[in-house]
Short mmCIF file of N, CA and C in Angstrom, two decimals:
data_model
loop_
_atom_site.label_atom_id
_atom_site.label_comp_id
_atom_site.label_asym_id
_atom_site.label_seq_id
_atom_site.Cartn_x
_atom_site.Cartn_y
_atom_site.Cartn_z
N ASP O 648 0.81 65.48 44.43
CA ASP O 648 -0.23 64.70 44.40
C ASP O 648 -0.22 64.08 42.86
N LEU O 649 0.08 62.68 43.26
CA LEU O 649 0.34 61.89 41.78
C LEU O 649 -1.07 61.78 41.36
N SER O 650 -0.88 61.92 39.66
CA SER O 650 -1.86 61.45 38.81
C SER O 650 -2.20 60.07 38.85
N ALA O 651 -3.59 60.08 38.02
CA ALA O 651 -3.95 58.36 38.01
C ALA O 651 -2.88 57.33 37.27
N GLU O 652 -2.26 58.24 36.41
CA GLU O 652 -1.42 57.68 35.24
C GLU O 652 0.13 57.20 36.17
N GLN O 653 0.31 58.14 36.94
CA GLN O 653 1.42 57.74 37.51
C GLN O 653 1.31 56.82 38.87
N VAL O 654 0.23 57.00 39.52
CA VAL O 654 -0.54 55.86 40.49
C VAL O 654 -0.34 54.52 39.82
N GLN O 655 -0.59 54.16 38.61
CA GLN O 655 -1.17 53.00 37.92
C GLN O 655 0.61 52.45 37.40
N ALA O 656 1.24 53.64 37.16
CA ALA O 656 2.49 53.25 36.66
C ALA O 656 3.44 52.52 37.96
N LEU O 657 3.55 53.30 39.13
CA LEU O 657 3.73 52.65 40.34
C LEU O 657 3.09 51.59 40.67
N ASP O 658 2.10 51.36 40.23
CA ASP O 658 1.49 49.87 40.91
C ASP O 658 2.02 49.02 39.84
N GLN O 659 2.46 49.11 38.65
CA GLN O 659 2.58 48.17 37.56
C GLN O 659 3.99 47.91 38.02
N LEU O 660 5.08 49.01 38.36
CA LEU O 660 6.71 48.84 38.70
C LEU O 660 6.45 47.78 39.97
N PHE O 661 5.95 47.89 41.01
CA PHE O 661 6.28 47.29 42.24
C PHE O 661 5.51 45.90 41.98
N ASP O 662 4.08 45.59 41.75
CA ASP O 662 3.76 44.47 41.19
C ASP O 662 4.60 43.64 40.31
N ALA O 663 5.01 44.56 39.27
CA ALA O 663 6.18 43.36 38.44
C ALA O 663 7.03 42.91 39.16
N ALA O 664 7.99 43.84 40.04
CA ALA O 664 8.78 43.38 40.60
C ALA O 664 8.79 42.48 41.76
N GLY O 665 7.46 42.40 42.53
CA GLY O 665 7.16 41.60 43.50
C GLY O 665 6.93 40.26 43.21
N MET O 666 6.32 40.44 41.94
CA MET O 666 5.68 38.95 41.10
C MET O 666 7.27 38.33 40.70
N THR O 667 8.38 39.00 39.91
CA THR O 667 9.45 38.51 39.51
C THR O 667 10.11 38.04 40.30
N TYR O 668 10.53 38.59 41.89
CA TYR O 668 11.19 38.24 42.85
C TYR O 668 10.61 36.97 43.40
N SER O 669 9.43 37.10 43.66
CA SER O 669 8.50 36.01 44.28
C SER O 669 8.59 34.48 43.36
N GLU O 670 8.41 34.69 42.04
CA GLU O 670 8.59 33.35 41.24
C GLU O 670 9.96 33.14 41.25
N ILE O 671 11.04 33.84 41.29
CA ILE O 671 12.75 33.52 41.43
C ILE O 671 12.60 32.70 42.64
N LEU O 672 12.13 33.00 43.91
CA LEU O 672 12.54 32.45 45.03
C LEU O 672 11.44 31.47 44.91
N ARG O 673 10.45 31.08 44.25
CA ARG O 673 9.65 29.76 44.51
C ARG O 673 10.24 28.79 43.55
N ALA O 674 10.82 29.37 42.26
CA ALA O 674 11.60 28.61 41.65
C ALA O 674 12.57 27.56 42.17
N ALA O 675 13.40 28.30 43.25
CA ALA O 675 14.35 28.23 43.95
C ALA O 675 13.93 27.16 45.13
N GLY O 676 12.48 26.95 45.30
CA GLY O 676 12.33 26.02 46.21
C GLY O 676 11.84 27.17 47.68
N ASP O 677 11.72 28.11 47.79
CA ASP O 677 11.40 28.86 48.91
C ASP O 677 10.06 29.13 48.73
N THR O 678 9.20 28.49 48.91
CA THR O 678 7.74 28.53 48.39
C THR O 678 7.05 28.96 49.98
N VAL O 679 7.42 28.20 51.01
CA VAL O 679 6.70 28.66 52.29
C VAL O 679 7.03 30.19 52.74
N PHE O 680 8.17 30.67 52.46
CA PHE O 680 8.18 32.15 53.09
C PHE O 680 7.66 33.19 52.07
N THR O 681 7.61 33.06 50.76
CA THR O 681 6.72 33.89 49.70
C THR O 681 5.10 33.55 50.08
N MET O 682 4.68 32.27 50.48
CA MET O 682 3.36 32.44 51.27
C MET O 682 3.09 33.49 52.14
N TRP O 683 4.00 32.92 53.26
CA TRP O 683 3.76 33.66 54.30
C TRP O 683 3.98 35.25 54.24
N ALA O 684 4.86 35.83 53.69
CA ALA O 684 5.16 36.98 53.32
C ALA O 684 3.70 37.58 52.65
N ARG O 685 3.15 37.23 51.82
CA ARG O 685 2.19 37.60 51.09
C ARG O 685 1.02 37.59 52.37
N GLY O 686 0.84 36.56 53.38
CA GLY O 686 -0.46 36.52 53.94
C GLY O 686 -0.22 37.48 55.25
N VAL O 687 1.12 37.71 55.62
CA VAL O 687 1.19 38.42 56.91
C VAL O 687 1.19 40.09 56.49
N ILE O 688 1.94 40.17 55.10
CA ILE O 688 1.81 41.89 54.80
C ILE O 688 0.19 42.33 54.27
N ALA O 689 -0.29 41.46 53.68
CA ALA O 689 -1.74 41.69 53.20
C ALA O 689 -2.67 41.79 54.54
N TRP O 690 -2.59 40.73 55.39
CA TRP O 690 -3.54 40.65 56.28
C TRP O 690 -3.13 41.83 57.60
N GLY O 691 -1.87 42.04 57.73
CA GLY O 691 -1.41 42.92 58.86
C GLY O 691 -1.04 44.20 58.16
N LEU O 692 -1.10 44.80 56.99
CA LEU O 692 -0.31 46.02 56.81
C LEU O 692 -1.70 46.23 55.79
N PHE O 693 -1.98 45.90 55.03
CA PHE O 693 -2.99 46.39 53.76
C PHE O 693 -4.28 46.20 54.15
N LEU O 694 -4.57 45.40 54.63
CA LEU O 694 -6.21 45.56 55.17
C LEU O 694 -6.53 45.90 56.33
N PRO O 695 -5.80 46.27 57.37
CA PRO O 695 -5.95 47.28 58.37
C PRO O 695 -5.90 48.46 57.99
N GLY O 696 -4.57 48.92 57.35
CA GLY O 696 -4.48 50.24 56.91
C GLY O 696 -5.38 50.89 56.02
N ALA O 697 -5.82 49.90 55.33
CA ALA O 697 -6.84 50.36 54.13
C ALA O 697 -8.26 50.60 54.75
N LEU O 698 -8.59 49.73 55.66
CA LEU O 698 -10.05 49.74 56.60
C LEU O 698 -9.96 51.03 57.42
N LEU O 699 -8.87 51.02 58.17
CA LEU O 699 -8.48 52.39 59.32
C LEU O 699 -8.93 53.73 58.30
N THR O 700 -8.07 53.60 57.57
CA THR O 700 -8.02 54.91 56.33
C THR O 700 -9.37 55.14 55.74
N VAL O 701 -10.08 54.26 55.28
CA VAL O 701 -11.35 54.39 54.44
C VAL O 701 -12.41 54.34 55.31
N LYS O 702 -13.05 53.45 56.09
CA LYS O 702 -13.94 53.35 57.02
C LYS O 702 -13.68 54.30 57.98
N VAL O 703 -12.80 54.43 59.21
CA VAL O 703 -12.38 55.25 60.04
C VAL O 703 -12.12 56.81 59.65
N LEU O 704 -11.24 56.94 59.08
CA LEU O 704 -10.90 58.41 58.73
C LEU O 704 -11.80 58.81 57.53
N GLY O 705 -12.27 58.12 57.14
CA GLY O 705 -13.13 58.73 55.88
C GLY O 705 -12.54 59.02 54.43
N GLY O 706 -11.58 58.20 54.21
CA GLY O 706 -10.68 58.16 53.14
C GLY O 706 -11.73 57.83 51.73
N ALA O 707 -11.18 58.24 50.58
CA ALA O 707 -11.70 57.81 49.32
C ALA O 707 -11.12 56.53 48.95
N GLU O 708 -11.32 56.34 47.69
CA GLU O 708 -10.76 55.39 46.82
C GLU O 708 -9.17 55.75 46.59
N ARG O 709 -8.74 56.99 46.39
CA ARG O 709 -7.29 57.28 46.53
C ARG O 709 -6.40 56.88 47.80
N ALA O 710 -7.39 56.72 49.02
CA ALA O 710 -6.78 56.47 50.34
C ALA O 710 -6.62 54.70 49.97
N ALA O 711 -7.35 54.01 49.56
CA ALA O 711 -7.23 52.60 49.24
C ALA O 711 -6.25 52.26 48.27
N MET O 712 -6.11 53.18 47.45
CA MET O 712 -5.16 53.18 46.25
C MET O 712 -3.81 52.96 46.77
N ALA O 713 -3.39 54.17 47.77
CA ALA O 713 -2.29 54.44 48.38
C ALA O 713 -1.86 53.09 49.05
N TRP O 714 -2.94 52.60 49.86
CA TRP O 714 -2.44 51.45 50.76
C TRP O 714 -1.96 50.23 49.69
N LEU O 715 -2.45 49.96 48.79
CA LEU O 715 -2.34 49.05 47.73
C LEU O 715 -0.89 49.27 47.27
N LEU O 716 -0.83 50.58 46.81
CA LEU O 716 0.79 50.80 46.22
C LEU O 716 1.92 50.62 47.72
N VAL O 717 1.50 50.98 48.81
CA VAL O 717 2.17 50.40 49.82
C VAL O 717 2.31 49.04 50.04
N TYR O 718 1.37 48.46 50.02
CA TYR O 718 1.74 47.04 49.98
C TYR O 718 2.61 46.29 48.78
N LEU O 719 2.02 46.81 47.87
CA LEU O 719 2.91 46.30 46.72
C LEU O 719 4.48 46.53 46.84
N ALA O 720 4.66 47.91 47.29
CA ALA O 720 6.19 48.17 47.28
C ALA O 720 6.53 47.51 48.70
N VAL O 721 6.14 47.27 49.87
CA VAL O 721 6.42 46.59 50.68
C VAL O 721 6.98 45.01 50.44
N LEU O 722 5.97 44.38 49.62
CA LEU O 722 6.22 43.20 49.40
C LEU O 722 7.08 42.83 48.49
N ALA O 723 7.38 43.83 47.49
CA ALA O 723 8.33 43.81 46.70
C ALA O 723 9.76 44.01 47.21
N ALA O 724 9.95 44.73 48.11
CA ALA O 724 11.08 44.87 49.15
C ALA O 724 11.55 43.92 49.85
N VAL O 725 10.43 43.17 50.36
CA VAL O 725 10.62 41.93 51.20
C VAL O 725 11.28 40.82 50.42
N PHE O 726 10.86 40.82 49.14
CA PHE O 726 11.27 39.52 48.25
C PHE O 726 12.58 40.05 47.63
N VAL O 727 12.65 40.88 47.03
CA VAL O 727 14.09 41.28 46.73
C VAL O 727 15.30 41.46 47.92
N VAL O 728 14.86 42.08 49.44
CA VAL O 728 15.93 41.56 50.26
C VAL O 728 16.06 40.15 50.59
N ARG O 729 14.69 39.18 50.25
CA ARG O 729 15.06 37.82 50.80
C ARG O 729 16.14 37.02 49.75
N PHE O 730 15.93 37.63 48.29
CA PHE O 730 16.62 36.96 47.39
C PHE O 730 18.21 37.52 47.55
N ALA O 731 18.64 38.78 48.04
CA ALA O 731 19.59 39.23 48.20
C ALA O 731 20.36 38.63 49.27
N ARG O 732 19.70 38.14 49.77
CA ARG O 732 20.57 37.29 51.25
C ARG O 732 21.03 36.24 50.90
N GLY O 733 20.14 35.30 49.89
CA GLY O 733 20.89 34.15 49.35
C GLY O 733 20.19 33.01 50.24
N ARG O 734 19.51 33.06 51.01
CA ARG O 734 19.19 32.00 51.66
C ARG O 734 18.66 30.86 50.92
N TRP O 735 18.06 31.33 49.48
CA TRP O 735 17.26 30.33 48.87
C TRP O 735 18.59 29.20 48.53
N ARG O 736 19.70 29.76 48.33
CA ARG O 736 20.84 28.99 47.79
C ARG O 736 21.06 27.41 48.59
N ARG O 737 20.33 27.53 49.91
CA ARG O 737 20.79 26.44 50.67
C ARG O 737 19.84 25.52 50.77
N ILE O 738 18.85 25.80 49.74
CA ILE O 738 17.61 24.70 49.70
C ILE O 738 17.59 23.61 48.88
N THR O 739 17.67 22.46 49.24
CA THR O 739 17.67 21.24 48.71
C THR O 739 16.38 21.18 47.97
N LEU O 740 16.12 20.91 46.36
CA LEU O 740 15.49 20.70 45.55
C LEU O 740 15.16 19.36 45.49
N VAL O 741 16.24 18.63 45.05
CA VAL O 741 16.29 17.09 44.80
C VAL O 741 16.92 16.55 45.77
N GLU O 742 16.77 15.50 46.16
CA GLU O 742 17.64 14.57 47.14
C GLU O 742 18.38 13.81 46.22
N ALA O 743 19.74 13.82 46.43
CA ALA O 743 20.72 12.63 45.93
C ALA O 743 20.12 11.40 46.00
N ALA O 744 20.49 10.39 44.59
CA ALA O 744 19.78 9.42 44.75
C ALA O 744 20.75 8.28 45.51
N PRO O 745 19.93 7.27 46.41
CA PRO O 745 20.73 6.72 47.21
C PRO O 745 21.64 5.71 46.18
N PRO O 746 23.08 5.18 46.69
CA PRO O 746 23.88 4.28 45.87
C PRO O 746 23.43 3.17 45.73
N ALA O 747 23.45 2.54 44.60
CA ALA O 747 23.01 1.63 43.92
C ALA O 747 23.88 -0.06 45.18
#
């Protein structure tokens, strides 16, 4: 069983990794992926999981916090994998100027 301090430390670790890799991808022009990843994981994993655990199964604040940790960890992992695969390298940020 994790203490409140340990949960907060994990929260900060996963959130920092997710934000860092998200901003790296966005700076490289991979903005659509980061938007969809956040939306799909939030609405498809975090929200249903937290609602089911808290409302249906009677979980408390710790259950919702656990789902927040899962969300942040999955989001960070998705961004790290996306970065590692290097698809962002093929994105054209600035088109070449036409010949004069």
